[in-house]
């Protein structure tokens, strides 16, 4: 099995790579097309930076799919803001679906786009929870995706009502569209770095290393795949 994990921002990517090294896993540098990557465990996991925002993430995802080895799955891996009070900093959310909340139909009526996650990848992550430290929680649910920083409790409530999402993040819908076009299994996996409230900007910067460290532990499930 070969899966690719695309991590949106430089800070998230660096934190993930540092966490993997602290766990004893050093990636081998490689290049796929125009994208620098790290290959782990004889190519079973390929890690690359996906870019900020849905469009950049979709472009890079499709480029990697078309130029790289055949992939059994693509994962959008990064931080998120919690929309519901039962989630805490460091909790991991595996998307049952990614919901594009900022797809605004003005001239015609219609539902907002929803992208159902690949069932096999979902099962892999559910099974991986048993090997994680007890202080890392993994939950499954919808993720609200849009190029918008959610930094108020009022806006968070609006997203819950609109999407049913339990967390909010940026790039997932872009990755989902690219994978749907290419016919590659896809799932979005996020770790809570902030509570999508008025302190979210500060909390995001402070908690990114912790969030990406928890995701690094989760991704070791592909070591023996």
PDB file of C-alpha atoms in Angstrom:
ATOM      1  CA  UNK A   1       0.000   0.000   0.000  1.00  0.00           C
ATOM      2  CA  UNK A   2       1.166   3.512  -0.851  1.00  0.00           C
ATOM      3  CA  UNK A   3      -0.623   6.549   0.560  1.00  0.00           C
ATOM      4  CA  UNK A   4       0.203  10.229   0.256  1.00  0.00           C
ATOM      5  CA  UNK A   5      -0.333  12.714   3.073  1.00  0.00           C
ATOM      6  CA  UNK A   6      -0.455  16.334   1.990  1.00  0.00           C
ATOM      7  CA  UNK A   7       0.010  18.842   4.795  1.00  0.00           C
ATOM      8  CA  UNK A   8      -1.213  22.373   4.049  1.00  0.00           C
ATOM      9  CA  UNK A   9       1.183  24.915   5.577  1.00  0.00           C
ATOM     10  CA  UNK A  10       4.916  25.155   6.138  1.00  0.00           C
ATOM     11  CA  UNK A  11       4.488  25.294   9.917  1.00  0.00           C
ATOM     12  CA  UNK A  12       2.277  22.223  10.010  1.00  0.00           C
ATOM     13  CA  UNK A  13       4.621  20.339   7.681  1.00  0.00           C
ATOM     14  CA  UNK A  14       7.729  21.181   9.705  1.00  0.00           C
ATOM     15  CA  UNK A  15       6.018  20.218  12.966  1.00  0.00           C
ATOM     16  CA  UNK A  16       4.953  16.871  11.496  1.00  0.00           C
ATOM     17  CA  UNK A  17       8.434  16.063  10.160  1.00  0.00           C
ATOM     18  CA  UNK A  18      10.012  16.986  13.504  1.00  0.00           C
ATOM     19  CA  UNK A  19       7.514  14.800  15.341  1.00  0.00           C
ATOM     20  CA  UNK A  20       8.219  11.852  13.041  1.00  0.00           C
ATOM     21  CA  UNK A  21      11.945  12.217  13.674  1.00  0.00           C
ATOM     22  CA  UNK A  22      11.359  12.313  17.431  1.00  0.00           C
ATOM     23  CA  UNK A  23       9.518   9.009  17.037  1.00  0.00           C
ATOM     24  CA  UNK A  24      12.507   7.566  15.194  1.00  0.00           C
ATOM     25  CA  UNK A  25      11.133   7.845  11.657  1.00  0.00           C
ATOM     26  CA  UNK A  26      13.250   9.828   9.208  1.00  0.00           C
ATOM     27  CA  UNK A  27      11.858  10.410   5.737  1.00  0.00           C
ATOM     28  CA  UNK A  28      13.958   9.912   2.624  1.00  0.00           C
ATOM     29  CA  UNK A  29      13.932  13.040   0.425  1.00  0.00           C
ATOM     30  CA  UNK A  30      12.498  12.570  -3.049  1.00  0.00           C
ATOM     31  CA  UNK A  31      10.779  14.677  -5.683  1.00  0.00           C
ATOM     32  CA  UNK A  32       7.532  13.903  -7.481  1.00  0.00           C
ATOM     33  CA  UNK A  33       7.049  16.151 -10.474  1.00  0.00           C
ATOM     34  CA  UNK A  34       7.694  19.619  -9.075  1.00  0.00           C
ATOM     35  CA  UNK A  35       6.908  18.733  -5.455  1.00  0.00           C
ATOM     36  CA  UNK A  36       9.585  17.922  -2.836  1.00  0.00           C
ATOM     37  CA  UNK A  37       8.467  14.936  -0.756  1.00  0.00           C
ATOM     38  CA  UNK A  38       9.584  12.682   2.059  1.00  0.00           C
ATOM     39  CA  UNK A  39       9.204   8.930   1.698  1.00  0.00           C
ATOM     40  CA  UNK A  40       8.691   6.803   4.816  1.00  0.00           C
ATOM     41  CA  UNK A  41       8.847   3.044   5.264  1.00  0.00           C
ATOM     42  CA  UNK A  42      10.018   2.145   1.765  1.00  0.00           C
ATOM     43  CA  UNK A  43       7.468   4.391   0.112  1.00  0.00           C
ATOM     44  CA  UNK A  44       4.391   3.230   1.994  1.00  0.00           C
ATOM     45  CA  UNK A  45       3.856   6.827   3.142  1.00  0.00           C
ATOM     46  CA  UNK A  46       4.697   9.868   1.016  1.00  0.00           C
ATOM     47  CA  UNK A  47       4.521  13.252   2.744  1.00  0.00           C
ATOM     48  CA  UNK A  48       4.407  16.588   0.937  1.00  0.00           C
ATOM     49  CA  UNK A  49       3.317  20.150   1.572  1.00  0.00           C
ATOM     50  CA  UNK A  50      -0.097  20.741   0.044  1.00  0.00           C
ATOM     51  CA  UNK A  51      -0.348  24.529   0.146  1.00  0.00           C
ATOM     52  CA  UNK A  52      -2.675  26.981   1.845  1.00  0.00           C
ATOM     53  CA  UNK A  53      -6.271  27.118   0.663  1.00  0.00           C
ATOM     54  CA  UNK A  54      -8.492  24.838  -1.390  1.00  0.00           C
ATOM     55  CA  UNK A  55      -7.212  25.805  -4.848  1.00  0.00           C
ATOM     56  CA  UNK A  56      -3.492  25.470  -4.110  1.00  0.00           C
ATOM     57  CA  UNK A  57      -4.130  22.203  -2.288  1.00  0.00           C
ATOM     58  CA  UNK A  58      -6.166  20.787  -5.181  1.00  0.00           C
ATOM     59  CA  UNK A  59      -3.495  21.716  -7.744  1.00  0.00           C
ATOM     60  CA  UNK A  60      -0.694  20.114  -5.764  1.00  0.00           C
ATOM     61  CA  UNK A  61      -2.773  17.026  -4.969  1.00  0.00           C
ATOM     62  CA  UNK A  62      -3.613  16.389  -8.606  1.00  0.00           C
ATOM     63  CA  UNK A  63       0.006  17.033  -9.684  1.00  0.00           C
ATOM     64  CA  UNK A  64       1.285  14.505  -7.167  1.00  0.00           C
ATOM     65  CA  UNK A  65      -1.316  11.931  -8.224  1.00  0.00           C
ATOM     66  CA  UNK A  66      -0.496  12.310 -11.908  1.00  0.00           C
ATOM     67  CA  UNK A  67       3.297  12.348 -11.541  1.00  0.00           C
ATOM     68  CA  UNK A  68       3.786   9.942  -8.658  1.00  0.00           C
ATOM     69  CA  UNK A  69       3.431   6.197  -8.107  1.00  0.00           C
ATOM     70  CA  UNK A  70      -0.024   4.582  -8.067  1.00  0.00           C
ATOM     71  CA  UNK A  71      -1.680   5.602  -4.812  1.00  0.00           C
ATOM     72  CA  UNK A  72      -4.038   3.610  -2.621  1.00  0.00           C
ATOM     73  CA  UNK A  73      -5.164   6.804  -0.952  1.00  0.00           C
ATOM     74  CA  UNK A  74      -4.609  10.509  -0.340  1.00  0.00           C
ATOM     75  CA  UNK A  75      -4.923  12.139   3.065  1.00  0.00           C
ATOM     76  CA  UNK A  76      -5.361  15.827   3.834  1.00  0.00           C
ATOM     77  CA  UNK A  77      -3.482  16.079   7.127  1.00  0.00           C
ATOM     78  CA  UNK A  78      -3.407  19.166   9.312  1.00  0.00           C
ATOM     79  CA  UNK A  79      -4.855  21.232  12.122  1.00  0.00           C
ATOM     80  CA  UNK A  80      -8.417  22.423  12.668  1.00  0.00           C
ATOM     81  CA  UNK A  81     -10.658  24.483  14.892  1.00  0.00           C
ATOM     82  CA  UNK A  82     -13.200  22.717  17.083  1.00  0.00           C
ATOM     83  CA  UNK A  83     -16.803  23.762  16.514  1.00  0.00           C
ATOM     84  CA  UNK A  84     -18.353  21.673  19.289  1.00  0.00           C
ATOM     85  CA  UNK A  85     -17.583  21.927  23.025  1.00  0.00           C
ATOM     86  CA  UNK A  86     -16.931  18.204  23.457  1.00  0.00           C
ATOM     87  CA  UNK A  87     -13.652  18.440  21.526  1.00  0.00           C
ATOM     88  CA  UNK A  88     -10.369  19.524  23.111  1.00  0.00           C
ATOM     89  CA  UNK A  89      -6.944  20.625  21.928  1.00  0.00           C
ATOM     90  CA  UNK A  90      -5.092  17.568  20.617  1.00  0.00           C
ATOM     91  CA  UNK A  91      -8.162  15.535  19.679  1.00  0.00           C
ATOM     92  CA  UNK A  92      -7.979  13.936  16.226  1.00  0.00           C
ATOM     93  CA  UNK A  93     -10.956  14.080  13.864  1.00  0.00           C
ATOM     94  CA  UNK A  94     -11.237  11.696  10.922  1.00  0.00           C
ATOM     95  CA  UNK A  95     -13.765  13.054   8.438  1.00  0.00           C
ATOM     96  CA  UNK A  96     -16.778  10.947   7.584  1.00  0.00           C
ATOM     97  CA  UNK A  97     -17.358  13.617   4.958  1.00  0.00           C
ATOM     98  CA  UNK A  98     -15.836  16.950   3.983  1.00  0.00           C
ATOM     99  CA  UNK A  99     -18.411  19.730   3.523  1.00  0.00           C
ATOM    100  CA  UNK A 100     -17.503  22.804   1.441  1.00  0.00           C
ATOM    101  CA  UNK A 101     -19.183  25.558   3.426  1.00  0.00           C
ATOM    102  CA  UNK A 102     -18.022  28.554   1.347  1.00  0.00           C
ATOM    103  CA  UNK A 103     -19.415  27.290  -1.971  1.00  0.00           C
ATOM    104  CA  UNK A 104     -22.061  29.986  -2.300  1.00  0.00           C
ATOM    105  CA  UNK A 105     -24.780  29.579  -4.933  1.00  0.00           C
ATOM    106  CA  UNK A 106     -26.178  33.043  -5.673  1.00  0.00           C
ATOM    107  CA  UNK A 107     -27.942  32.572  -9.013  1.00  0.00           C
ATOM    108  CA  UNK A 108     -29.201  29.017  -8.653  1.00  0.00           C
ATOM    109  CA  UNK A 109     -30.416  27.021  -5.703  1.00  0.00           C
ATOM    110  CA  UNK A 110     -28.721  23.812  -4.653  1.00  0.00           C
ATOM    111  CA  UNK A 111     -27.018  22.026  -1.753  1.00  0.00           C
ATOM    112  CA  UNK A 112     -23.456  22.766  -0.701  1.00  0.00           C
ATOM    113  CA  UNK A 113     -20.906  20.157  -1.885  1.00  0.00           C
ATOM    114  CA  UNK A 114     -20.304  17.159   0.358  1.00  0.00           C
ATOM    115  CA  UNK A 115     -17.522  14.631  -0.220  1.00  0.00           C
ATOM    116  CA  UNK A 116     -17.888  11.262   1.510  1.00  0.00           C
ATOM    117  CA  UNK A 117     -14.612   9.801   2.798  1.00  0.00           C
ATOM    118  CA  UNK A 118     -13.230   6.497   1.569  1.00  0.00           C
ATOM    119  CA  UNK A 119     -14.544   3.684   3.756  1.00  0.00           C
ATOM    120  CA  UNK A 120     -11.337   1.646   3.730  1.00  0.00           C
ATOM    121  CA  UNK A 121      -9.203   4.586   4.892  1.00  0.00           C
ATOM    122  CA  UNK A 122     -11.749   5.368   7.594  1.00  0.00           C
ATOM    123  CA  UNK A 123     -11.496   1.786   8.853  1.00  0.00           C
ATOM    124  CA  UNK A 124      -7.703   1.983   8.906  1.00  0.00           C
ATOM    125  CA  UNK A 125      -7.747   5.056  11.132  1.00  0.00           C
ATOM    126  CA  UNK A 126     -10.441   3.678  13.417  1.00  0.00           C
ATOM    127  CA  UNK A 127      -8.347   0.565  13.957  1.00  0.00           C
ATOM    128  CA  UNK A 128      -5.215   2.631  14.589  1.00  0.00           C
ATOM    129  CA  UNK A 129      -6.754   4.279  17.644  1.00  0.00           C
ATOM    130  CA  UNK A 130      -6.069   1.206  19.760  1.00  0.00           C
ATOM    131  CA  UNK A 131      -2.306   1.714  19.396  1.00  0.00           C
ATOM    132  CA  UNK A 132      -2.312   5.400  20.358  1.00  0.00           C
ATOM    133  CA  UNK A 133      -1.520   6.781  23.824  1.00  0.00           C
ATOM    134  CA  UNK A 134      -4.580   7.015  26.041  1.00  0.00           C
ATOM    135  CA  UNK A 135      -4.443  10.825  26.042  1.00  0.00           C
ATOM    136  CA  UNK A 136      -5.053  11.003  22.267  1.00  0.00           C
ATOM    137  CA  UNK A 137      -8.715  10.791  21.307  1.00  0.00           C
ATOM    138  CA  UNK A 138      -9.873   9.927  17.770  1.00  0.00           C
ATOM    139  CA  UNK A 139     -13.417  10.749  16.711  1.00  0.00           C
ATOM    140  CA  UNK A 140     -15.186  10.569  13.362  1.00  0.00           C
ATOM    141  CA  UNK A 141     -17.514  13.209  11.972  1.00  0.00           C
ATOM    142  CA  UNK A 142     -18.070  15.831   9.282  1.00  0.00           C
ATOM    143  CA  UNK A 143     -15.428  18.489   8.681  1.00  0.00           C
ATOM    144  CA  UNK A 144     -16.457  21.937   7.442  1.00  0.00           C
ATOM    145  CA  UNK A 145     -14.069  23.083   4.706  1.00  0.00           C
ATOM    146  CA  UNK A 146     -13.619  26.637   3.429  1.00  0.00           C
ATOM    147  CA  UNK A 147     -10.976  29.296   2.919  1.00  0.00           C
ATOM    148  CA  UNK A 148     -11.909  31.188   6.051  1.00  0.00           C
ATOM    149  CA  UNK A 149     -10.332  31.451   9.452  1.00  0.00           C
ATOM    150  CA  UNK A 150     -13.058  30.796  12.037  1.00  0.00           C
ATOM    151  CA  UNK A 151     -12.334  33.102  14.952  1.00  0.00           C
ATOM    152  CA  UNK A 152     -15.627  33.718  16.723  1.00  0.00           C
ATOM    153  CA  UNK A 153     -18.102  31.573  18.584  1.00  0.00           C
ATOM    154  CA  UNK A 154     -20.945  33.134  16.590  1.00  0.00           C
ATOM    155  CA  UNK A 155     -19.401  32.101  13.276  1.00  0.00           C
ATOM    156  CA  UNK A 156     -18.690  28.635  14.657  1.00  0.00           C
ATOM    157  CA  UNK A 157     -22.362  28.179  15.496  1.00  0.00           C
ATOM    158  CA  UNK A 158     -23.303  29.243  11.958  1.00  0.00           C
ATOM    159  CA  UNK A 159     -21.051  26.562  10.490  1.00  0.00           C
ATOM    160  CA  UNK A 160     -22.507  23.886  12.744  1.00  0.00           C
ATOM    161  CA  UNK A 161     -26.013  24.793  11.574  1.00  0.00           C
ATOM    162  CA  UNK A 162     -24.987  24.982   7.903  1.00  0.00           C
ATOM    163  CA  UNK A 163     -22.782  21.892   7.606  1.00  0.00           C
ATOM    164  CA  UNK A 164     -23.174  19.694  10.687  1.00  0.00           C
ATOM    165  CA  UNK A 165     -19.393  19.825  10.958  1.00  0.00           C
ATOM    166  CA  UNK A 166     -17.688  19.220  14.267  1.00  0.00           C
ATOM    167  CA  UNK A 167     -14.466  21.013  13.244  1.00  0.00           C
ATOM    168  CA  UNK A 168     -13.494  23.574  10.615  1.00  0.00           C
ATOM    169  CA  UNK A 169     -10.446  23.684   8.363  1.00  0.00           C
ATOM    170  CA  UNK A 170      -9.460  25.099   5.004  1.00  0.00           C
ATOM    171  CA  UNK A 171      -8.128  22.761   2.318  1.00  0.00           C
ATOM    172  CA  UNK A 172     -10.066  19.505   2.549  1.00  0.00           C
ATOM    173  CA  UNK A 173     -12.646  20.176  -0.149  1.00  0.00           C
ATOM    174  CA  UNK A 174      -9.890  21.001  -2.633  1.00  0.00           C
ATOM    175  CA  UNK A 175      -8.204  17.680  -2.016  1.00  0.00           C
ATOM    176  CA  UNK A 176     -11.518  15.870  -2.270  1.00  0.00           C
ATOM    177  CA  UNK A 177     -12.275  17.403  -5.667  1.00  0.00           C
ATOM    178  CA  UNK A 178      -8.842  16.502  -7.028  1.00  0.00           C
ATOM    179  CA  UNK A 179      -9.141  12.903  -5.818  1.00  0.00           C
ATOM    180  CA  UNK A 180     -12.690  12.548  -7.127  1.00  0.00           C
ATOM    181  CA  UNK A 181     -11.470  13.702 -10.546  1.00  0.00           C
ATOM    182  CA  UNK A 182      -8.525  11.276 -10.479  1.00  0.00           C
ATOM    183  CA  UNK A 183     -10.456   8.352  -8.996  1.00  0.00           C
ATOM    184  CA  UNK A 184      -8.211   8.047  -5.932  1.00  0.00           C
ATOM    185  CA  UNK A 185      -9.528   7.203  -2.412  1.00  0.00           C
ATOM    186  CA  UNK A 186      -9.475  10.216  -0.089  1.00  0.00           C
ATOM    187  CA  UNK A 187      -9.971  11.184   3.527  1.00  0.00           C
ATOM    188  CA  UNK A 188      -9.372  14.339   5.545  1.00  0.00           C
ATOM    189  CA  UNK A 189      -7.753  13.931   8.970  1.00  0.00           C
ATOM    190  CA  UNK A 190      -7.315  16.861  11.334  1.00  0.00           C
ATOM    191  CA  UNK A 191      -6.145  17.522  14.878  1.00  0.00           C
ATOM    192  CA  UNK A 192      -7.662  20.284  16.994  1.00  0.00           C
ATOM    193  CA  UNK A 193      -5.296  23.240  17.465  1.00  0.00           C
ATOM    194  CA  UNK A 194      -7.860  25.822  18.571  1.00  0.00           C
ATOM    195  CA  UNK A 195     -11.488  26.205  19.548  1.00  0.00           C
ATOM    196  CA  UNK A 196     -12.590  28.399  16.595  1.00  0.00           C
ATOM    197  CA  UNK A 197     -13.191  31.281  18.977  1.00  0.00           C
ATOM    198  CA  UNK A 198     -11.777  34.729  19.611  1.00  0.00           C
ATOM    199  CA  UNK A 199      -8.453  33.227  20.776  1.00  0.00           C
ATOM    200  CA  UNK A 200      -8.039  30.950  17.772  1.00  0.00           C
ATOM    201  CA  UNK A 201      -5.177  32.824  16.084  1.00  0.00           C
ATOM    202  CA  UNK A 202      -2.953  32.644  19.165  1.00  0.00           C
ATOM    203  CA  UNK A 203      -4.016  29.104  20.043  1.00  0.00           C
ATOM    204  CA  UNK A 204      -3.340  27.856  16.510  1.00  0.00           C
ATOM    205  CA  UNK A 205       0.274  29.014  16.587  1.00  0.00           C
ATOM    206  CA  UNK A 206       0.883  27.674  20.080  1.00  0.00           C
ATOM    207  CA  UNK A 207      -0.758  24.285  19.583  1.00  0.00           C
ATOM    208  CA  UNK A 208       0.313  23.343  16.054  1.00  0.00           C
ATOM    209  CA  UNK A 209       3.358  21.324  17.279  1.00  0.00           C
ATOM    210  CA  UNK A 210       1.182  19.293  19.664  1.00  0.00           C
ATOM    211  CA  UNK A 211      -1.499  18.698  17.036  1.00  0.00           C
ATOM    212  CA  UNK A 212       0.959  17.569  14.373  1.00  0.00           C
ATOM    213  CA  UNK A 213       2.764  15.344  16.886  1.00  0.00           C
ATOM    214  CA  UNK A 214      -0.502  13.529  17.588  1.00  0.00           C
ATOM    215  CA  UNK A 215      -1.073  13.126  13.849  1.00  0.00           C
ATOM    216  CA  UNK A 216       2.444  11.739  13.417  1.00  0.00           C
ATOM    217  CA  UNK A 217       1.656   9.048  15.970  1.00  0.00           C
ATOM    218  CA  UNK A 218      -1.550   8.228  14.116  1.00  0.00           C
ATOM    219  CA  UNK A 219       0.204   7.957  10.755  1.00  0.00           C
ATOM    220  CA  UNK A 220       2.530   5.243  11.995  1.00  0.00           C
ATOM    221  CA  UNK A 221      -0.393   2.895  11.304  1.00  0.00           C
ATOM    222  CA  UNK A 222       0.930   2.762   7.726  1.00  0.00           C
ATOM    223  CA  UNK A 223       4.370   1.527   8.772  1.00  0.00           C
ATOM    224  CA  UNK A 224       3.439  -2.127   8.312  1.00  0.00           C
ATOM    225  CA  UNK A 225       0.775  -1.683   5.642  1.00  0.00           C
TER     226      UNK A 225
END
